mmCIF file of C-alpha atoms in Angstrom:
data_model
loop_
_atom_site.group_PDB
_atom_site.id
_atom_site.type_symbol
_atom_site.label_atom_id
_atom_site.label_comp_id
_atom_site.label_asym_id
_atom_site.label_seq_id
_atom_site.Cartn_x
_atom_site.Cartn_y
_atom_site.Cartn_z
ATOM 1 C CA UNK Q 1232 0.000 0.000 0.000
ATOM 2 C CA UNK Q 1233 1.265 3.475 -0.900
ATOM 3 C CA UNK Q 1234 2.450 5.746 1.894
ATOM 4 C CA UNK Q 1235 -0.218 8.499 2.085
ATOM 5 C CA UNK Q 1236 2.457 11.074 2.928
ATOM 6 C CA UNK Q 1237 4.662 10.145 -0.008
ATOM 7 C CA UNK Q 1238 4.026 11.795 -3.397
ATOM 8 C CA UNK Q 1239 2.602 9.413 -5.961
ATOM 9 C CA UNK Q 1240 3.972 8.820 -9.438
ATOM 10 C CA UNK Q 1241 1.997 9.950 -12.480
ATOM 11 C CA UNK Q 1242 3.511 8.407 -15.606
ATOM 12 C CA UNK Q 1243 3.509 10.277 -18.928
ATOM 13 C CA UNK Q 1244 3.916 8.208 -22.100
ATOM 14 C CA UNK Q 1245 6.413 9.118 -24.821
ATOM 15 C CA UNK Q 1246 5.210 11.656 -27.383
ATOM 16 C CA UNK Q 1247 5.459 8.988 -30.085
ATOM 17 C CA UNK Q 1248 5.631 5.207 -29.859
ATOM 18 C CA UNK Q 1249 4.638 1.965 -31.552
ATOM 19 C CA UNK Q 1250 1.800 0.594 -29.377
ATOM 20 C CA UNK Q 1251 2.702 -3.102 -29.618
ATOM 21 C CA UNK Q 1252 6.353 -2.427 -28.847
ATOM 22 C CA UNK Q 1253 5.596 -0.004 -26.011
ATOM 23 C CA UNK Q 1254 3.008 -2.150 -24.204
ATOM 24 C CA UNK Q 1255 5.534 -4.576 -22.607
ATOM 25 C CA UNK Q 1256 7.651 -1.647 -21.390
ATOM 26 C CA UNK Q 1257 4.597 -0.006 -19.859
ATOM 27 C CA UNK Q 1258 3.509 -3.291 -18.279
ATOM 28 C CA UNK Q 1259 6.955 -3.843 -16.761
ATOM 29 C CA UNK Q 1260 6.884 -0.391 -15.142
ATOM 30 C CA UNK Q 1261 3.341 -0.795 -13.806
ATOM 31 C CA UNK Q 1262 4.231 -4.214 -12.386
ATOM 32 C CA UNK Q 1263 7.286 -2.907 -10.534
ATOM 33 C CA UNK Q 1264 6.479 0.679 -9.542
ATOM 34 C CA UNK Q 1265 3.348 1.965 -7.813
ATOM 35 C CA UNK Q 1266 1.880 4.231 -10.508
ATOM 36 C CA UNK Q 1267 -1.192 6.322 -9.637
ATOM 37 C CA UNK Q 1268 -2.180 7.291 -13.176
ATOM 38 C CA UNK Q 1269 -0.893 7.152 -16.752
ATOM 39 C CA UNK Q 1270 -1.205 10.047 -19.208
ATOM 40 C CA UNK Q 1271 -1.296 9.270 -22.925
ATOM 41 C CA UNK Q 1272 0.621 12.243 -24.298
ATOM 42 C CA UNK Q 1273 0.976 11.738 -28.039
ATOM 43 C CA UNK Q 1274 2.345 14.820 -29.779
ATOM 44 C CA UNK Q 1275 0.351 14.284 -32.959
ATOM 45 C CA UNK Q 1276 -1.071 11.602 -35.206
ATOM 46 C CA UNK Q 1277 -4.389 10.955 -36.859
ATOM 47 C CA UNK Q 1278 -7.364 9.760 -34.873
ATOM 48 C CA UNK Q 1279 -6.888 6.142 -35.919
ATOM 49 C CA UNK Q 1280 -3.279 6.000 -34.670
ATOM 50 C CA UNK Q 1281 -4.187 7.784 -31.437
ATOM 51 C CA UNK Q 1282 -7.043 5.312 -30.914
ATOM 52 C CA UNK Q 1283 -4.725 2.357 -31.526
ATOM 53 C CA UNK Q 1284 -2.230 3.649 -28.953
ATOM 54 C CA UNK Q 1285 -5.025 4.400 -26.489
ATOM 55 C CA UNK Q 1286 -6.547 0.931 -26.871
ATOM 56 C CA UNK Q 1287 -3.243 -0.809 -26.188
ATOM 57 C CA UNK Q 1288 -2.367 1.404 -23.216
ATOM 58 C CA UNK Q 1289 -5.875 1.089 -21.785
ATOM 59 C CA UNK Q 1290 -5.664 -2.717 -21.854
ATOM 60 C CA UNK Q 1291 -2.329 -2.624 -20.045
ATOM 61 C CA UNK Q 1292 -3.373 -0.016 -17.477
ATOM 62 C CA UNK Q 1293 -6.857 -1.287 -16.693
ATOM 63 C CA UNK Q 1294 -5.581 -4.847 -16.227
ATOM 64 C CA UNK Q 1295 -3.616 -3.382 -13.312
ATOM 65 C CA UNK Q 1296 -6.340 -1.016 -12.045
ATOM 66 C CA UNK Q 1297 -4.380 2.050 -13.137
ATOM 67 C CA UNK Q 1298 -6.433 4.875 -14.691
ATOM 68 C CA UNK Q 1299 -5.493 6.190 -18.127
ATOM 69 C CA UNK Q 1300 -6.116 9.793 -19.136
ATOM 70 C CA UNK Q 1301 -5.412 11.346 -22.513
ATOM 71 C CA UNK Q 1302 -3.806 14.681 -23.192
ATOM 72 C CA UNK Q 1303 -6.022 17.240 -24.943
ATOM 73 C CA UNK Q 1304 -8.283 14.860 -26.961
ATOM 74 C CA UNK Q 1305 -11.454 15.435 -24.949
ATOM 75 C CA UNK Q 1306 -13.667 14.019 -27.689
ATOM 76 C CA UNK Q 1307 -11.914 10.635 -27.511
ATOM 77 C CA UNK Q 1308 -12.294 10.010 -23.764
ATOM 78 C CA UNK Q 1309 -15.706 8.346 -23.825
ATOM 79 C CA UNK Q 1310 -15.290 6.840 -27.269
ATOM 80 C CA UNK Q 1311 -12.124 4.987 -26.253
ATOM 81 C CA UNK Q 1312 -13.193 4.074 -22.723
ATOM 82 C CA UNK Q 1313 -10.565 6.241 -21.043
ATOM 83 C CA UNK Q 1314 -10.732 7.595 -17.506
ATOM 84 C CA UNK Q 1315 -10.331 11.268 -18.230
ATOM 85 C CA UNK Q 1316 -8.344 14.045 -19.843
ATOM 86 C CA UNK Q 1317 -5.342 16.227 -19.090
ATOM 87 C CA UNK Q 1318 -5.738 19.731 -20.500
ATOM 88 C CA UNK Q 1319 -2.821 21.973 -21.396
ATOM 89 C CA UNK Q 1320 -4.480 25.399 -21.339
ATOM 90 C CA UNK Q 1321 -4.822 26.166 -17.643
ATOM 91 C CA UNK Q 1322 -8.355 27.028 -16.589
ATOM 92 C CA UNK Q 1323 -9.615 28.115 -20.005
ATOM 93 C CA UNK Q 1324 -11.488 24.977 -21.039
ATOM 94 C CA UNK Q 1325 -12.038 23.292 -17.665
ATOM 95 C CA UNK Q 1326 -15.679 24.323 -17.277
ATOM 96 C CA UNK Q 1327 -16.737 23.216 -20.767
ATOM 97 C CA UNK Q 1328 -14.766 19.984 -20.478
ATOM 98 C CA UNK Q 1329 -16.307 19.105 -17.128
ATOM 99 C CA UNK Q 1330 -19.769 19.724 -18.581
ATOM 100 C CA UNK Q 1331 -18.934 17.516 -21.570
ATOM 101 C CA UNK Q 1332 -17.421 14.601 -19.636
ATOM 102 C CA UNK Q 1333 -19.574 14.705 -16.508
ATOM 103 C CA UNK Q 1334 -18.576 14.421 -12.890
ATOM 104 C CA UNK Q 1335 -16.958 10.978 -12.877
ATOM 105 C CA UNK Q 1336 -14.162 11.615 -15.396
ATOM 106 C CA UNK Q 1337 -10.692 12.586 -14.183
ATOM 107 C CA UNK Q 1338 -9.995 16.152 -15.299
ATOM 108 C CA UNK Q 1339 -6.595 17.716 -14.753
ATOM 109 C CA UNK Q 1340 -4.928 20.718 -16.285
ATOM 110 C CA UNK Q 1341 -1.461 22.213 -16.707
ATOM 111 C CA UNK Q 1342 -1.240 25.713 -15.235
ATOM 112 C CA UNK Q 1343 2.410 26.592 -15.820
ATOM 113 C CA UNK Q 1344 3.559 28.603 -12.822
ATOM 114 C CA UNK Q 1345 0.283 30.473 -12.323
ATOM 115 C CA UNK Q 1346 -1.199 30.207 -8.841
ATOM 116 C CA UNK Q 1347 -4.253 32.157 -10.009
ATOM 117 C CA UNK Q 1348 -4.866 29.858 -12.977
ATOM 118 C CA UNK Q 1349 -4.560 26.818 -10.728
ATOM 119 C CA UNK Q 1350 -7.032 28.179 -8.196
ATOM 120 C CA UNK Q 1351 -9.507 29.092 -10.925
ATOM 121 C CA UNK Q 1352 -9.209 25.630 -12.501
ATOM 122 C CA UNK Q 1353 -9.962 24.003 -9.155
ATOM 123 C CA UNK Q 1354 -12.961 26.229 -8.523
ATOM 124 C CA UNK Q 1355 -14.584 25.352 -11.868
ATOM 125 C CA UNK Q 1356 -14.111 21.603 -11.883
ATOM 126 C CA UNK Q 1357 -10.518 20.355 -12.161
ATOM 127 C CA UNK Q 1358 -9.594 17.291 -10.073
ATOM 128 C CA UNK Q 1359 -5.926 18.279 -9.973
ATOM 129 C CA UNK Q 1360 -3.632 20.962 -11.318
ATOM 130 C CA UNK Q 1361 -0.146 20.540 -12.684
ATOM 131 C CA UNK Q 1362 2.599 23.137 -12.296
ATOM 132 C CA UNK Q 1363 5.888 23.197 -14.164
ATOM 133 C CA UNK Q 1364 8.449 23.060 -15.404
ATOM 134 C CA UNK Q 1365 10.228 22.568 -12.103
ATOM 135 C CA UNK Q 1366 13.612 22.420 -13.821
ATOM 136 C CA UNK Q 1367 15.198 23.896 -16.949
ATOM 137 C CA UNK Q 1368 12.717 23.075 -19.717
ATOM 138 C CA UNK Q 1369 10.671 24.586 -22.530
ATOM 139 C CA UNK Q 1370 7.466 23.099 -21.097
ATOM 140 C CA UNK Q 1371 4.737 25.737 -21.284
ATOM 141 C CA UNK Q 1372 6.484 29.082 -21.695
ATOM 142 C CA UNK Q 1373 9.520 27.857 -19.787
ATOM 143 C CA UNK Q 1374 8.796 29.849 -16.609
ATOM 144 C CA UNK Q 1375 9.830 27.685 -13.686
ATOM 145 C CA UNK Q 1376 7.337 26.680 -11.025
ATOM 146 C CA UNK Q 1377 9.332 27.252 -7.858
ATOM 147 C CA UNK Q 1378 9.268 25.476 -4.497
ATOM 148 C CA UNK Q 1379 7.465 28.494 -2.998
ATOM 149 C CA UNK Q 1380 4.418 27.877 -5.231
ATOM 150 C CA UNK Q 1381 4.120 24.235 -4.182
ATOM 151 C CA UNK Q 1382 4.723 25.061 -0.514
ATOM 152 C CA UNK Q 1383 1.981 27.692 -0.557
ATOM 153 C CA UNK Q 1384 -0.394 25.404 -2.436
ATOM 154 C CA UNK Q 1385 0.131 22.469 -0.079
ATOM 155 C CA UNK Q 1386 -0.619 24.704 2.908
ATOM 156 C CA UNK Q 1387 -3.587 26.612 1.520
ATOM 157 C CA UNK Q 1388 -5.322 24.460 -1.125
ATOM 158 C CA UNK Q 1389 -6.777 20.960 -0.783
ATOM 159 C CA UNK Q 1390 -6.840 20.251 -4.527
ATOM 160 C CA UNK Q 1391 -4.062 17.779 -5.456
ATOM 161 C CA UNK Q 1392 -1.048 19.304 -7.169
ATOM 162 C CA UNK Q 1393 1.346 17.723 -9.671
ATOM 163 C CA UNK Q 1394 4.966 18.740 -10.277
ATOM 164 C CA UNK Q 1395 6.327 18.121 -13.758
ATOM 165 C CA UNK Q 1396 8.942 19.175 -16.270
ATOM 166 C CA UNK Q 1397 12.702 18.503 -16.079
ATOM 167 C CA UNK Q 1398 12.610 16.502 -12.872
ATOM 168 C CA UNK Q 1399 15.815 15.113 -11.395
ATOM 169 C CA UNK Q 1400 16.586 13.449 -8.069
ATOM 170 C CA UNK Q 1401 17.526 16.741 -6.394
ATOM 171 C CA UNK Q 1402 14.279 18.425 -7.463
ATOM 172 C CA UNK Q 1403 12.231 15.399 -6.387
ATOM 173 C CA UNK Q 1404 13.861 15.380 -2.970
ATOM 174 C CA UNK Q 1405 13.311 19.153 -2.635
ATOM 175 C CA UNK Q 1406 9.633 19.096 -3.680
ATOM 176 C CA UNK Q 1407 8.575 15.812 -2.066
ATOM 177 C CA UNK Q 1408 7.239 17.447 1.122
ATOM 178 C CA UNK Q 1409 5.060 19.923 -0.815
ATOM 179 C CA UNK Q 1410 3.571 18.085 -3.803
ATOM 180 C CA UNK Q 1411 1.068 15.258 -4.200
ATOM 181 C CA UNK Q 1412 2.318 13.812 -7.485
ATOM 182 C CA UNK Q 1413 5.388 13.819 -9.710
ATOM 183 C CA UNK Q 1414 4.577 13.544 -13.419
ATOM 184 C CA UNK Q 1415 7.460 11.672 -15.001
ATOM 185 C CA UNK Q 1416 7.935 10.811 -18.667
ATOM 186 C CA UNK Q 1417 10.541 12.508 -20.851
ATOM 187 C CA UNK Q 1418 13.088 12.040 -18.060
ATOM 188 C CA UNK Q 1419 13.043 8.231 -18.476
ATOM 189 C CA UNK Q 1420 12.149 7.471 -22.106
ATOM 190 C CA UNK Q 1421 15.561 8.591 -23.355
ATOM 191 C CA UNK Q 1422 17.087 5.708 -21.402
ATOM 192 C CA UNK Q 1423 17.708 2.217 -22.780
ATOM 193 C CA UNK Q 1424 16.102 0.944 -19.559
ATOM 194 C CA UNK Q 1425 13.180 3.233 -18.633
ATOM 195 C CA UNK Q 1426 12.252 1.163 -15.573
ATOM 196 C CA UNK Q 1427 15.744 1.445 -14.097
ATOM 197 C CA UNK Q 1428 15.819 5.159 -14.948
ATOM 198 C CA UNK Q 1429 12.497 5.658 -13.164
ATOM 199 C CA UNK Q 1430 13.597 3.737 -10.085
ATOM 200 C CA UNK Q 1431 16.802 5.786 -9.885
ATOM 201 C CA UNK Q 1432 14.909 9.040 -10.341
ATOM 202 C CA UNK Q 1433 12.429 8.362 -7.545
ATOM 203 C CA UNK Q 1434 15.007 6.886 -5.165
ATOM 204 C CA UNK Q 1435 14.698 9.924 -2.845
ATOM 205 C CA UNK Q 1436 11.086 8.885 -2.157
ATOM 206 C CA UNK Q 1437 12.063 5.457 -0.845
#
């Protein structure tokens, strides 16, 4: 059972992958590491290829009781039997998306380093907000989400918060007391052994 005081891991898929080849890698990670949620984060592709990737990931995730959300493609959530959506535009489309998907779907959104945007998103229906990058990255507009933002949020706001973007072991150790989730993806997919890379990255949480 996961330690309730320890941040959970939110896994982000590669931006592009071959579903049949990726499925065993995903399964190996889910079997070894306690993953709270998986985000399908394809950079592009036609609807058929996105659906194929979603189907394969959904089979792998749901067999292990891990929810699967998709980035941006709100219209595919119900059609593909997914658990929700991760938006990338702060609070702008939260209200309409919540109305479209209903109350049971997971709805999260990336808010850059904007405390105001995060609070607004929570007020109008988001289940979590994501801030980042927390390291040197071009995620969003590149403005870093600092420790102060997470510390304030964890003290003042009940809505779960996710840290993402250019994570390393030092950043994870620094933010662990003040965040609920670490969203990890690009940091491990460059490795020949993503599972080992993930385990090394989250070692400070052990």
